[in-house]
Amino acid sequence: MKNLVEELKWRGLYADSMPGTEEQLLKEVTTAYIGFDPTADSLHIGSMVQIILLIHLNRTGHKAIALVGGATGMIGDPSGKSDERNLLNEETLAKNVAGIKSVLSRFLDFNSNEPNAPIMVNNYDWMKEFSFIDFAREVGKRITVNYMMAKDSVKKRINGEGEGMSFTEFTYQLIQGYDFYHLYKNHNCLLQMGGSDQWGNITTGTELVRRMGGENAKAFALTTPLITKADGSKFGKSEGGNVWLDADKTSVYKFYQFWVNTTDVDAEKYIKIFTFLSKEEIEDLTEKHKEAPHLRLLQKRLAEEITVMVHSAADLDNAIKASNILFGNATADDLKQLDEATFLEVFDGVPQAEISRAEIEIGINIVDVLNEKTGFFKSNGEARRALTANSISVNREKVKEDFILSEKDLINDQFILLQSGKKNYFVVRVIGLQYEIC
């Protein structure tokens, strides 16, 4: 059996584990789980580490359980938080649970017939009938307040960081701990995994398994490091916020660009963590990158691998085409292949002006377009000088002073891209009653 811990260590995916964890994984097929709390209706790239961990577990012959926290999501994990989370209502929670299940199903085949096929569970299914008195007697009796108070996530809040901790959040580690016991009892789950910030919650779970599971009960823990950027800042966010795993929240183009724009230092680290390339492939690629860093071989391969994993090969091709619009030798035909959403993503922040469809149907001289109709240039004279210098393009094709803009030049029947020199862009939006864009 392949050594999972060894694999995780060279990839930078290993932070800590309880004694005996590696030996257990080498001894026999082991069932392990990771929990995902439904704080949103999707997952962002910060969750990719745990998803990839489950995939590695499955690939090395072990059985993976993905737990969606329908119950724990009602409480809110205090780990790493200085203030109380806002409690979600049932409607929002149900939507979030469904969204997370949908995301996880893209990475793990829960319908597989393999002996170690992964499964998905929701802790609300076993917590919904648990009365408070039963929980207090059966679970609360097993763990002392002293033990719970010793956890870093609790100590920081009680010692004055933020507004303290409610009893609701204080019980979180007991509920998560009971999850481990439930999975141990019903699925022979022996290992819980998660980020290093979950160590306190996870070890509470191992303790509950030992105290509730009988004399021979055993349980193990393994954590991954929290991923950061080379400058120490938080990983997983772009200028627009979280980088999500759903295209309707973060477009494939922006997702691809996030990885392409990583620094050399980060790319060398991330390609081990976020891809399944072999050690030999990564070492070879790293050497080639160092010989010609301007080619950004590491960043491009990283972006390609993870974009295909999260989205698809076709989505990757479209993202590369979109990138070439700005940074490559794209043609008018390439532009016209972009859908509206991707076009707007590529040219987000570029100045825009509107022209009526009636004018386009008649045809407009390029000089009028550049000055009077859009304000791209301050005067007709300035526009003519740029045209004479052959520095004006319409949809990436050079034009002269006699060029007439017409309907045949429209991208998606509504856009025209003007360009002066290499980097100055301007988007013309064609509007009319039939095609009104709000």
Tab-separated table of C-alpha atoms in Angstrom:
chain	number	residue	atom	x	y	z
A	1	MET	CA	0.000	0.000	0.000
A	2	LYS	CA	1.345	3.427	-0.981
A	3	ASN	CA	2.505	5.546	1.962
A	4	LEU	CA	-0.041	8.380	2.146
A	5	VAL	CA	1.820	10.309	4.863
A	6	GLU	CA	5.055	10.197	2.871
A	7	GLU	CA	3.202	11.477	-0.202
A	8	LEU	CA	1.644	14.317	1.776
A	9	LYS	CA	4.957	15.331	3.328
A	10	TRP	CA	6.869	15.906	0.079
A	11	ARG	CA	3.897	17.780	-1.341
A	12	GLY	CA	3.723	20.151	1.641
A	13	LEU	CA	0.329	18.796	2.664
A	14	TYR	CA	1.314	17.448	6.075
A	15	ALA	CA	1.260	19.448	9.319
A	16	ASP	CA	0.797	16.957	12.162
A	17	SER	CA	-0.707	13.618	13.127
A	18	MET	CA	-1.359	11.588	16.241
A	19	PRO	CA	1.105	8.796	17.079
A	20	GLY	CA	0.313	5.632	15.166
A	21	THR	CA	-1.507	7.343	12.276
A	22	GLU	CA	1.072	6.504	9.606
A	23	GLU	CA	1.346	2.911	10.841
A	24	GLN	CA	-2.450	2.514	10.729
A	25	LEU	CA	-2.599	3.777	7.133
A	26	LEU	CA	0.147	1.342	6.105
A	27	LYS	CA	-1.401	-1.615	7.931
A	28	GLU	CA	-4.838	-1.792	6.295
A	29	VAL	CA	-7.504	-0.007	4.284
A	30	THR	CA	-8.577	2.790	6.617
A	31	THR	CA	-11.726	4.894	6.540
A	32	ALA	CA	-11.140	8.608	7.131
A	33	TYR	CA	-13.305	11.694	6.995
A	34	ILE	CA	-13.137	15.451	6.541
A	35	GLY	CA	-15.945	17.844	7.453
A	36	PHE	CA	-17.135	20.785	5.349
A	37	ASP	CA	-19.330	23.332	7.118
A	38	PRO	CA	-21.997	24.961	4.909
A	39	THR	CA	-21.171	28.620	5.545
A	40	ALA	CA	-21.877	29.335	1.837
A	41	ASP	CA	-23.605	27.543	-1.033
A	42	SER	CA	-20.285	26.699	-2.669
A	43	LEU	CA	-16.654	26.103	-1.723
A	44	HIS	CA	-13.678	28.310	-2.554
A	45	ILE	CA	-10.084	27.350	-3.325
A	46	GLY	CA	-9.218	27.361	0.382
A	47	SER	CA	-11.267	24.138	0.553
A	48	MET	CA	-9.326	22.561	-2.322
A	49	VAL	CA	-6.608	21.383	0.081
A	50	GLN	CA	-9.099	19.197	1.947
A	51	ILE	CA	-10.758	17.982	-1.266
A	52	ILE	CA	-7.351	17.025	-2.670
A	53	LEU	CA	-6.528	15.291	0.623
A	54	LEU	CA	-9.621	13.097	0.228
A	55	ILE	CA	-8.632	12.324	-3.376
A	56	HIS	CA	-5.114	11.308	-2.262
A	57	LEU	CA	-6.666	9.136	0.442
A	58	ASN	CA	-8.903	7.435	-2.118
A	59	ARG	CA	-6.073	6.980	-4.625
A	60	THR	CA	-3.889	5.241	-2.051
A	61	GLY	CA	-6.605	2.629	-1.509
A	62	HIS	CA	-8.314	4.013	1.591
A	63	LYS	CA	-11.976	4.943	1.993
A	64	ALA	CA	-12.953	8.611	2.102
A	65	ILE	CA	-15.982	10.122	3.812
A	66	ALA	CA	-16.956	13.705	2.994
A	67	LEU	CA	-19.115	15.077	5.803
A	68	VAL	CA	-21.326	18.075	5.107
A	69	GLY	CA	-22.109	19.803	8.384
A	70	GLY	CA	-25.836	20.418	8.275
A	71	ALA	CA	-25.873	20.305	12.095
A	72	THR	CA	-22.524	21.915	12.908
A	73	GLY	CA	-23.365	24.609	10.361
A	74	MET	CA	-26.212	25.649	12.653
A	75	ILE	CA	-23.692	26.313	15.446
A	76	GLY	CA	-20.668	27.837	13.716
A	77	ASP	CA	-17.055	26.807	14.195
A	78	PRO	CA	-15.240	29.239	16.546
A	79	SER	CA	-11.782	28.133	15.308
A	80	GLY	CA	-9.814	31.092	14.012
A	81	LYS	CA	-12.675	33.518	14.715
A	82	SER	CA	-12.510	36.396	17.174
A	83	ASP	CA	-16.265	37.073	17.099
A	84	GLU	CA	-19.462	35.027	17.127
A	85	ARG	CA	-20.703	33.890	13.735
A	86	ASN	CA	-24.179	34.899	12.583
A	87	LEU	CA	-26.508	31.906	12.784
A	88	LEU	CA	-27.967	30.778	9.460
A	89	ASN	CA	-31.681	30.152	8.992
A	90	GLU	CA	-32.859	26.705	7.861
A	91	GLU	CA	-33.622	27.771	4.283
A	92	THR	CA	-30.142	29.229	3.764
A	93	LEU	CA	-28.534	26.236	5.433
A	94	ALA	CA	-30.404	23.763	3.197
A	95	LYS	CA	-29.344	25.709	0.105
A	96	ASN	CA	-25.722	25.757	1.272
A	97	VAL	CA	-25.691	22.025	2.045
A	98	ALA	CA	-27.053	21.232	-1.430
A	99	GLY	CA	-24.458	23.520	-3.039
A	100	ILE	CA	-21.540	21.918	-1.209
A	101	LYS	CA	-22.763	18.412	-2.027
A	102	SER	CA	-22.873	19.410	-5.691
A	103	VAL	CA	-19.293	20.728	-5.591
A	104	LEU	CA	-17.874	17.688	-3.794
A	105	SER	CA	-19.581	15.350	-6.279
A	106	ARG	CA	-17.424	16.803	-9.057
A	107	PHE	CA	-14.257	15.529	-7.393
A	108	LEU	CA	-15.296	12.279	-5.711
A	109	ASP	CA	-17.376	9.536	-7.334
A	110	PHE	CA	-19.967	8.759	-4.683
A	111	ASN	CA	-21.695	6.345	-7.091
A	112	SER	CA	-18.618	4.172	-7.614
A	113	ASN	CA	-18.846	0.406	-7.144
A	114	GLU	CA	-15.226	0.115	-5.969
A	115	PRO	CA	-14.707	-1.481	-2.524
A	116	ASN	CA	-13.206	1.764	-1.206
A	117	ALA	CA	-15.763	4.016	-2.930
A	118	PRO	CA	-16.088	7.386	-1.171
A	119	ILE	CA	-19.345	8.283	0.569
A	120	MET	CA	-20.994	11.544	1.564
A	121	VAL	CA	-22.881	12.083	4.816
A	122	ASN	CA	-24.701	14.950	6.544
A	123	ASN	CA	-24.372	15.164	10.334
A	124	TYR	CA	-27.853	16.687	10.568
A	125	ASP	CA	-29.193	13.212	9.773
A	126	TRP	CA	-28.044	11.838	13.122
A	127	MET	CA	-28.158	15.016	15.195
A	128	LYS	CA	-31.737	16.121	14.373
A	129	GLU	CA	-33.360	13.588	16.745
A	130	PHE	CA	-30.772	14.034	19.526
A	131	SER	CA	-32.448	15.769	22.484
A	132	PHE	CA	-30.453	18.248	24.545
A	133	ILE	CA	-30.784	16.086	27.672
A	134	ASP	CA	-29.609	12.953	25.847
A	135	PHE	CA	-26.667	14.819	24.351
A	136	ALA	CA	-25.703	16.272	27.736
A	137	ARG	CA	-25.848	12.814	29.370
A	138	GLU	CA	-24.270	10.707	26.637
A	139	VAL	CA	-21.676	13.100	25.231
A	140	GLY	CA	-21.253	16.029	27.626
A	141	LYS	CA	-20.553	13.637	30.491
A	142	ARG	CA	-17.491	12.199	28.684
A	143	ILE	CA	-15.461	15.401	28.241
A	144	THR	CA	-14.570	17.795	31.061
A	145	VAL	CA	-14.897	21.542	30.784
A	146	ASN	CA	-11.210	21.734	31.757
A	147	TYR	CA	-10.308	19.687	28.668
A	148	MET	CA	-12.451	21.883	26.404
A	149	MET	CA	-11.099	25.113	27.915
A	150	ALA	CA	-7.542	24.057	27.132
A	151	LYS	CA	-8.177	24.254	23.360
A	152	ASP	CA	-6.545	27.242	21.655
A	153	SER	CA	-9.749	28.213	19.848
A	154	VAL	CA	-11.501	28.503	23.208
A	155	LYS	CA	-8.650	30.096	25.189
A	156	LYS	CA	-8.187	32.933	22.710
A	157	ARG	CA	-11.856	33.876	22.839
A	158	ILE	CA	-12.211	33.603	26.600
A	159	ASN	CA	-9.001	35.547	27.255
A	160	GLY	CA	-10.404	38.682	25.717
A	161	GLU	CA	-9.997	38.270	21.950
A	162	GLY	CA	-13.276	39.557	20.524
A	163	GLU	CA	-16.531	39.466	22.474
A	164	GLY	CA	-16.025	36.191	24.283
A	165	MET	CA	-17.698	32.888	23.427
A	166	SER	CA	-21.327	31.824	23.733
A	167	PHE	CA	-22.342	28.437	25.071
A	168	THR	CA	-23.555	27.670	21.532
A	169	GLU	CA	-20.064	27.919	20.039
A	170	PHE	CA	-18.518	26.298	23.101
A	171	THR	CA	-20.473	23.127	22.283
A	172	TYR	CA	-19.165	23.002	18.696
A	173	GLN	CA	-16.206	20.782	19.498
A	174	LEU	CA	-18.495	18.301	21.284
A	175	ILE	CA	-20.816	18.059	18.285
A	176	GLN	CA	-17.893	17.644	15.870
A	177	GLY	CA	-16.394	15.121	18.283
A	178	TYR	CA	-19.645	13.161	18.295
A	179	ASP	CA	-19.533	13.089	14.477
A	180	PHE	CA	-16.269	11.156	14.715
A	181	TYR	CA	-17.790	8.700	17.187
A	182	HIS	CA	-20.889	8.222	15.012
A	183	LEU	CA	-18.753	7.514	11.929
A	184	TYR	CA	-16.514	5.218	13.979
A	185	LYS	CA	-19.505	3.235	15.197
A	186	ASN	CA	-21.410	3.088	11.885
A	187	HIS	CA	-18.630	3.144	9.255
A	188	ASN	CA	-15.563	1.930	11.171
A	189	CYS	CA	-13.998	5.359	10.563
A	190	LEU	CA	-10.660	5.551	12.387
A	191	LEU	CA	-9.187	8.822	11.134
A	192	GLN	CA	-10.314	12.437	11.015
A	193	MET	CA	-8.413	14.911	8.845
A	194	GLY	CA	-8.569	18.668	8.416
A	195	GLY	CA	-6.635	21.923	8.484
A	196	SER	CA	-4.209	22.572	11.332
A	197	ASP	CA	-6.681	25.083	12.814
A	198	GLN	CA	-8.987	22.085	13.426
A	199	TRP	CA	-6.505	20.184	15.620
A	200	GLY	CA	-8.387	20.991	18.834
A	201	ASN	CA	-11.761	19.882	17.453
A	202	ILE	CA	-10.262	16.749	15.894
A	203	THR	CA	-8.485	15.613	19.033
A	204	THR	CA	-11.705	16.111	21.024
A	205	GLY	CA	-13.227	13.664	18.565
A	206	THR	CA	-10.475	11.092	19.060
A	207	GLU	CA	-10.958	11.415	22.817
A	208	LEU	CA	-14.710	10.835	22.518
A	209	VAL	CA	-14.169	7.745	20.349
A	210	ARG	CA	-11.868	6.272	22.987
A	211	ARG	CA	-14.216	7.110	25.874
A	212	MET	CA	-17.446	6.045	24.168
A	213	GLY	CA	-16.200	3.252	21.911
A	214	GLY	CA	-15.140	0.741	24.512
A	215	GLU	CA	-11.866	-0.771	25.665
A	216	ASN	CA	-10.398	-1.474	22.208
A	217	ALA	CA	-11.541	1.733	20.488
A	218	LYS	CA	-8.875	3.574	18.538
A	219	ALA	CA	-8.926	6.851	16.641
A	220	PHE	CA	-6.349	8.941	14.818
A	221	ALA	CA	-5.882	12.497	13.565
A	222	LEU	CA	-3.995	14.122	10.679
A	223	THR	CA	-3.852	17.781	9.696
A	224	THR	CA	-2.648	19.847	6.759
A	225	PRO	CA	-0.867	23.203	7.090
A	226	LEU	CA	-2.772	26.421	6.459
A	227	ILE	CA	-1.729	27.621	3.017
A	228	THR	CA	-0.300	31.132	2.767
A	229	LYS	CA	1.311	33.241	0.050
A	230	ALA	CA	5.040	33.928	-0.006
A	231	ASP	CA	4.426	37.386	1.510
A	232	GLY	CA	2.566	35.818	4.433
A	233	SER	CA	-0.868	37.001	3.326
A	234	LYS	CA	-3.941	34.780	3.278
A	235	PHE	CA	-4.281	32.341	0.411
A	236	GLY	CA	-7.514	31.983	-1.526
A	237	LYS	CA	-8.566	35.558	-2.188
A	238	SER	CA	-8.172	37.851	-5.173
A	239	GLU	CA	-8.957	41.558	-5.440
A	240	GLY	CA	-12.599	40.630	-5.904
A	241	GLY	CA	-12.770	38.426	-2.801
A	242	ASN	CA	-12.880	34.627	-2.554
A	243	VAL	CA	-11.914	32.543	-5.570
A	244	TRP	CA	-14.833	30.108	-5.778
A	245	LEU	CA	-15.068	26.645	-7.341
A	246	ASP	CA	-18.318	27.475	-9.169
A	247	ALA	CA	-18.120	29.390	-12.437
A	248	ASP	CA	-21.199	31.474	-11.604
A	249	LYS	CA	-19.324	32.927	-8.618
A	250	THR	CA	-15.801	33.113	-10.076
A	251	SER	CA	-15.590	32.865	-13.858
A	252	VAL	CA	-13.268	30.243	-15.343
A	253	TYR	CA	-11.230	33.090	-16.858
A	254	LYS	CA	-10.687	34.741	-13.469
A	255	PHE	CA	-10.035	31.352	-11.861
A	256	TYR	CA	-7.362	30.593	-14.465
A	257	GLN	CA	-5.844	34.065	-14.108
A	258	PHE	CA	-5.556	33.665	-10.315
A	259	TRP	CA	-3.175	30.727	-10.766
A	260	VAL	CA	-1.295	32.149	-13.762
A	261	ASN	CA	-0.524	35.299	-11.772
A	262	THR	CA	1.030	33.544	-8.760
A	263	THR	CA	4.634	34.391	-7.903
A	264	ASP	CA	7.478	32.008	-8.760
A	265	VAL	CA	7.896	31.072	-5.104
A	266	ASP	CA	4.187	30.351	-4.645
A	267	ALA	CA	3.891	28.466	-7.950
A	268	GLU	CA	6.734	26.136	-6.927
A	269	LYS	CA	4.848	25.370	-3.705
A	270	TYR	CA	1.322	25.261	-5.116
A	271	ILE	CA	2.090	22.891	-7.991
A	272	LYS	CA	2.934	20.198	-5.417
A	273	ILE	CA	-0.194	20.888	-3.372
A	274	PHE	CA	-2.853	21.502	-6.013
A	275	THR	CA	-1.910	19.032	-8.755
A	276	PHE	CA	-1.341	15.299	-8.946
A	277	LEU	CA	1.807	15.548	-11.075
A	278	SER	CA	4.534	13.155	-9.972
A	279	LYS	CA	7.603	14.263	-8.042
A	280	GLU	CA	9.780	13.681	-11.125
A	281	GLU	CA	7.494	15.766	-13.366
A	282	ILE	CA	7.428	18.631	-10.892
A	283	GLU	CA	11.202	18.609	-10.377
A	284	ASP	CA	11.783	18.612	-14.150
A	285	LEU	CA	9.270	21.419	-14.676
A	286	THR	CA	10.814	23.459	-11.833
A	287	GLU	CA	14.273	23.205	-13.376
A	288	LYS	CA	12.991	24.283	-16.798
A	289	HIS	CA	11.167	27.198	-15.165
A	290	LYS	CA	14.352	28.374	-13.444
A	291	GLU	CA	16.198	28.334	-16.777
A	292	ALA	CA	13.560	30.589	-18.390
A	293	PRO	CA	11.373	32.149	-15.688
A	294	HIS	CA	9.913	34.682	-18.145
A	295	LEU	CA	8.028	31.828	-19.846
A	296	ARG	CA	6.163	31.179	-16.568
A	297	LEU	CA	6.086	27.419	-17.206
A	298	LEU	CA	5.239	26.594	-13.586
A	299	GLN	CA	2.351	29.034	-13.403
A	300	LYS	CA	0.887	27.935	-16.725
A	301	ARG	CA	1.050	24.219	-15.922
A	302	LEU	CA	-0.386	24.827	-12.442
A	303	ALA	CA	-3.241	26.876	-13.893
A	304	GLU	CA	-3.920	24.264	-16.586
A	305	GLU	CA	-3.994	21.301	-14.179
A	306	ILE	CA	-6.267	22.847	-11.580
A	307	THR	CA	-8.601	24.534	-14.096
A	308	VAL	CA	-9.241	21.171	-15.779
A	309	MET	CA	-9.705	19.516	-12.373
A	310	VAL	CA	-12.208	22.093	-11.109
A	311	HIS	CA	-13.930	22.907	-14.425
A	312	SER	CA	-13.085	21.082	-17.689
A	313	ALA	CA	-10.623	20.896	-20.580
A	314	ALA	CA	-13.052	22.889	-22.757
A	315	ASP	CA	-13.303	25.588	-20.076
A	316	LEU	CA	-9.501	25.715	-19.909
A	317	ASP	CA	-9.300	26.248	-23.701
A	318	ASN	CA	-11.769	29.129	-23.453
A	319	ALA	CA	-9.863	30.686	-20.548
A	320	ILE	CA	-6.599	30.493	-22.507
A	321	LYS	CA	-8.271	32.072	-25.548
A	322	ALA	CA	-9.628	34.839	-23.321
A	323	SER	CA	-6.143	35.391	-21.847
A	324	ASN	CA	-4.654	35.618	-25.332
A	325	ILE	CA	-7.064	38.440	-26.138
A	326	LEU	CA	-5.143	40.668	-23.743
A	327	PHE	CA	-1.713	39.089	-23.692
A	328	GLY	CA	-1.331	37.221	-26.983
A	329	ASN	CA	-1.896	37.554	-30.712
A	330	ALA	CA	-5.639	37.040	-30.733
A	331	THR	CA	-7.665	37.774	-33.860
A	332	ALA	CA	-11.143	39.150	-34.483
A	333	ASP	CA	-12.375	35.574	-34.881
A	334	ASP	CA	-10.987	34.717	-31.418
A	335	LEU	CA	-12.829	37.691	-29.953
A	336	LYS	CA	-16.098	36.654	-31.534
A	337	GLN	CA	-15.841	33.208	-29.924
A	338	LEU	CA	-16.031	34.724	-26.428
A	339	ASP	CA	-19.417	34.606	-24.762
A	340	GLU	CA	-20.774	37.818	-23.266
A	341	ALA	CA	-19.848	36.974	-19.665
A	342	THR	CA	-16.241	36.104	-20.546
A	343	PHE	CA	-15.881	39.190	-22.759
A	344	LEU	CA	-17.001	41.429	-19.899
A	345	GLU	CA	-14.678	39.611	-17.475
A	346	VAL	CA	-11.678	40.091	-19.782
A	347	PHE	CA	-12.359	43.785	-20.221
A	348	ASP	CA	-13.557	44.506	-16.704
A	349	GLY	CA	-12.574	48.084	-15.815
A	350	VAL	CA	-11.914	49.120	-19.433
A	351	PRO	CA	-13.593	52.476	-20.342
A	352	GLN	CA	-16.889	52.103	-22.193
A	353	ALA	CA	-19.254	54.174	-24.285
A	354	GLU	CA	-22.601	53.475	-25.935
A	355	ILE	CA	-23.645	53.893	-29.576
A	356	SER	CA	-27.162	53.377	-30.855
A	357	ARG	CA	-27.934	50.415	-33.089
A	358	ALA	CA	-29.516	52.763	-35.613
A	359	GLU	CA	-26.170	54.517	-36.152
A	360	ILE	CA	-24.303	51.230	-36.570
A	361	GLU	CA	-26.846	50.040	-39.159
A	362	ILE	CA	-26.078	53.125	-41.251
A	363	GLY	CA	-22.317	52.902	-40.629
A	364	ILE	CA	-20.024	55.309	-38.750
A	365	ASN	CA	-16.624	56.594	-39.838
A	366	ILE	CA	-13.842	55.466	-37.484
A	367	VAL	CA	-12.723	59.055	-36.801
A	368	ASP	CA	-16.194	59.932	-35.478
A	369	VAL	CA	-16.198	56.763	-33.378
A	370	LEU	CA	-12.823	57.538	-31.806
A	371	ASN	CA	-13.689	61.118	-30.879
A	372	GLU	CA	-17.266	62.357	-31.032
A	373	LYS	CA	-19.100	59.084	-30.326
A	374	THR	CA	-16.895	57.658	-27.547
A	375	GLY	CA	-14.397	60.253	-26.329
A	376	PHE	CA	-11.592	57.681	-26.701
A	377	PHE	CA	-9.588	60.533	-28.278
A	378	LYS	CA	-9.918	64.213	-27.399
A	379	SER	CA	-10.150	65.493	-30.974
A	380	ASN	CA	-10.563	64.387	-34.575
A	381	GLY	CA	-7.020	65.536	-35.259
A	382	GLU	CA	-5.594	63.311	-32.509
A	383	ALA	CA	-7.643	60.368	-33.830
A	384	ARG	CA	-6.410	60.932	-37.406
A	385	ARG	CA	-2.768	61.092	-36.285
A	386	ALA	CA	-3.163	57.758	-34.474
A	387	LEU	CA	-4.774	56.229	-37.560
A	388	THR	CA	-1.986	57.550	-39.797
A	389	ALA	CA	0.571	56.033	-37.392
A	390	ASN	CA	-1.211	52.667	-37.829
A	391	SER	CA	-1.815	52.346	-34.079
A	392	ILE	CA	-5.616	51.880	-34.098
A	393	SER	CA	-7.281	48.474	-34.126
A	394	VAL	CA	-10.923	47.443	-34.239
A	395	ASN	CA	-11.430	43.993	-32.763
A	396	ARG	CA	-7.643	43.444	-32.852
A	397	GLU	CA	-7.344	44.289	-36.581
A	398	LYS	CA	-5.561	47.440	-37.788
A	399	VAL	CA	-7.753	50.019	-39.540
A	400	LYS	CA	-7.223	53.194	-41.620
A	401	GLU	CA	-8.998	56.548	-41.684
A	402	ASP	CA	-11.512	55.379	-44.298
A	403	PHE	CA	-12.771	52.499	-42.151
A	404	ILE	CA	-16.553	52.398	-41.576
A	405	LEU	CA	-17.865	50.711	-38.448
A	406	SER	CA	-20.936	48.546	-39.149
A	407	GLU	CA	-23.008	45.653	-37.802
A	408	LYS	CA	-20.586	43.068	-39.199
A	409	ASP	CA	-18.002	44.260	-36.655
A	410	LEU	CA	-20.159	43.430	-33.618
A	411	ILE	CA	-18.991	40.873	-31.051
A	412	ASN	CA	-21.966	38.981	-29.587
A	413	ASP	CA	-24.147	41.395	-31.564
A	414	GLN	CA	-23.419	44.169	-29.058
A	415	PHE	CA	-19.707	44.930	-28.491
A	416	ILE	CA	-16.844	46.494	-30.422
A	417	LEU	CA	-13.295	46.554	-29.078
A	418	LEU	CA	-11.168	49.580	-29.896
A	419	GLN	CA	-7.442	49.584	-29.214
A	420	SER	CA	-4.745	52.239	-29.400
A	421	GLY	CA	-1.209	50.868	-29.256
A	422	LYS	CA	-0.655	47.715	-27.261
A	423	LYS	CA	-2.410	48.394	-23.976
A	424	ASN	CA	-5.068	51.079	-24.395
A	425	TYR	CA	-8.494	49.477	-24.816
A	426	PHE	CA	-11.982	50.882	-25.155
A	427	VAL	CA	-15.271	48.957	-25.322
A	428	VAL	CA	-18.187	50.240	-27.392
A	429	ARG	CA	-21.586	48.858	-26.425
A	430	VAL	CA	-24.261	48.969	-29.096
A	431	ILE	CA	-27.714	49.546	-27.649
A	432	GLY	CA	-31.212	49.562	-29.074
A	433	LEU	CA	-34.701	48.738	-27.907
A	434	GLN	CA	-34.354	45.107	-28.878
A	435	TYR	CA	-30.906	44.700	-27.280
A	436	GLU	CA	-31.120	47.033	-24.305
A	437	ILE	CA	-28.362	46.215	-21.768
A	438	CYS	CA	-28.918	47.364	-18.213
